[in-house]
C-alpha cells in the first residue's frame, strides 16, 4: 500500500503565497465556447491557435508578476506554449506566478430541484486529473458551483448538493497537492434587494463551510471565491459600493473561518470599474477582516484588454498596457488605495444572464 503524502505545509504555503496584499488571481480559464464569445465580439475566429495567441499576450505582459500571484488556466492551455516554445505553466512558474487550473466539467440539472438549479460535474476522475496537474507544476484548482435567487431558489436541495460537491472536490484536490478554490457563486440575476442577497449569501456559505468541516478539509490550505453581496441586476434600487462592501464583509464574518487565508472575489458581471471600486471599499472598512480580501477576475480584468487587442499582433503592446492598468487598479484595491478611473469603457456592464464559463 502506497503511503499518502501529507501536503498540508505546502498547501498552506501556496494559499498564502496567492492570497497576499497587493496581488490577486487572473482567471484565464474560459472554455472554448466562452472564449469564442469574446472572439466573436472582436471579429476573430474561435480556434485553438487564436486562444493560444491571446493567452500568450496575457502571460507575457511585462508587469504581470507585480500584481498577479496566480493564474487559472483552461485544461487545453496547460499544454500550450508561447510562439517560441515555452510551455505556459513553466512560463508562469519562472515569472513567480502560481499556475492553477479549472477542473470542473460544467453543470447539470439536479433531479427534484427547481428548473435551472444545477450541480457541478467532474468528480469521477478528479483525483487522476489532479495528480497529473500536480506533476505538470500546477498548484491550485478551481471548481464553480452555481446557485440563483428567485422563484423559491435556492432550494435546500440545491444548496446541499452544491455544498457537498464543493467539499468533495476540495478534499480530492488537497489529497493530491492542489489548493482548492472553493467557489459557491450566487448569480446576481433577479430583482431581489441587497437584504435578500445577504440572507442567501449567509445560508449558502454556512452550508459550504459545514460540508468542508464534514469532509475534514484543511482550511489553512484553501481559498474562497464568493460573489459580492449586491442587489439583483434588475432590482429597482441598486446598492452603492459602501453598502455592498459592508454587507459582503458582514456575510463573510458570519460564515468563513479566520483560518482561511484569502477571499478571492469573482466579479460576477460587474463592470471593470465596479469590481475595483467595490473591492477597494471593502479594504477601507474598519470592520474586522481576518482574511486577505482580493480578486480572481476574468471579465473584469480582460474586457478592455481583448477589445484593445482586436486579434491583431500590432495591438499587443496596447492591449498589455490596458491589462496593466486594470491589474494595477485591482492591486491598489486590495490595499484600499484605488482612486478610481475616468475611462468610460471600464464602466461598461459585463453582465450576462445565467453566465456560464
Short mmCIF file of N, CA, C and O in Angstrom, two decimals, residues 15 17 19 40 48 89-90 96-97 153 167 178 185 213 255 263 301 307 356:
data_model
loop_
_atom_site.label_atom_id
_atom_site.label_comp_id
_atom_site.label_asym_id
_atom_site.label_seq_id
_atom_site.Cartn_x
_atom_site.Cartn_y
_atom_site.Cartn_z
N UNK A 15 -1.38 28.67 -0.60
CA UNK A 15 -2.55 29.53 -0.38
C UNK A 15 -2.12 30.92 0.08
O UNK A 15 -2.66 31.93 -0.39
N UNK A 17 0.79 32.32 -0.43
CA UNK A 17 1.55 32.98 -1.50
C UNK A 17 0.60 33.64 -2.50
O UNK A 17 0.88 34.72 -3.02
N UNK A 19 -2.68 34.50 -1.78
CA UNK A 19 -3.52 35.50 -1.08
C UNK A 19 -2.64 36.42 -0.25
O UNK A 19 -2.59 36.31 0.98
N UNK A 40 -15.81 36.49 -30.91
CA UNK A 40 -16.87 36.92 -31.82
C UNK A 40 -17.08 38.43 -31.72
O UNK A 40 -17.32 39.11 -32.73
N UNK A 48 -8.04 27.09 -31.67
CA UNK A 48 -7.03 26.85 -30.64
C UNK A 48 -5.84 27.80 -30.77
O UNK A 48 -5.30 28.28 -29.76
N UNK A 89 2.65 26.87 -18.42
CA UNK A 89 2.81 26.56 -16.99
C UNK A 89 4.22 26.90 -16.54
O UNK A 89 4.42 27.57 -15.51
N UNK A 90 5.20 26.48 -17.32
CA UNK A 90 6.60 26.77 -16.98
C UNK A 90 6.88 28.27 -17.02
O UNK A 90 7.63 28.81 -16.18
N UNK A 96 7.36 33.66 -11.28
CA UNK A 96 6.99 33.74 -9.86
C UNK A 96 5.50 33.73 -9.63
O UNK A 96 5.03 34.15 -8.56
N UNK A 97 4.73 33.26 -10.61
CA UNK A 97 3.27 33.23 -10.53
C UNK A 97 2.82 31.77 -10.39
O UNK A 97 3.31 30.89 -11.10
N UNK A 153 -35.86 29.77 -5.19
CA UNK A 153 -34.45 29.36 -5.25
C UNK A 153 -33.59 30.30 -4.40
O UNK A 153 -33.93 31.47 -4.27
N UNK A 167 -17.14 20.45 -1.34
CA UNK A 167 -16.32 19.85 -0.29
C UNK A 167 -15.60 18.59 -0.78
O UNK A 167 -14.42 18.36 -0.47
N UNK A 178 -3.08 20.01 -4.49
CA UNK A 178 -3.58 21.25 -5.08
C UNK A 178 -4.43 22.03 -4.07
O UNK A 178 -5.30 21.44 -3.41
N UNK A 185 -20.91 30.36 -6.33
CA UNK A 185 -21.39 31.61 -6.93
C UNK A 185 -22.90 31.69 -6.89
O UNK A 185 -23.60 30.82 -7.44
N UNK A 213 -16.10 21.16 6.72
CA UNK A 213 -15.77 20.54 8.01
C UNK A 213 -16.08 19.04 7.98
O UNK A 213 -15.26 18.22 8.42
N UNK A 255 -19.69 33.59 8.46
CA UNK A 255 -19.61 32.24 7.89
C UNK A 255 -18.21 31.69 7.68
O UNK A 255 -17.99 30.49 7.87
N UNK A 263 -9.92 35.53 0.58
CA UNK A 263 -11.19 35.58 -0.13
C UNK A 263 -10.90 36.24 -1.47
O UNK A 263 -10.57 37.43 -1.54
N UNK A 301 -10.93 41.89 -15.62
CA UNK A 301 -9.54 42.21 -15.93
C UNK A 301 -9.29 42.25 -17.44
O UNK A 301 -8.42 42.97 -17.92
N UNK A 307 -10.52 43.87 -26.23
CA UNK A 307 -11.02 44.82 -27.24
C UNK A 307 -9.86 45.63 -27.83
O UNK A 307 -9.85 45.93 -29.02
N UNK A 356 -22.28 31.28 -17.93
CA UNK A 356 -21.52 30.04 -17.86
C UNK A 356 -20.13 30.27 -18.39
O UNK A 356 -19.93 31.11 -19.27
#
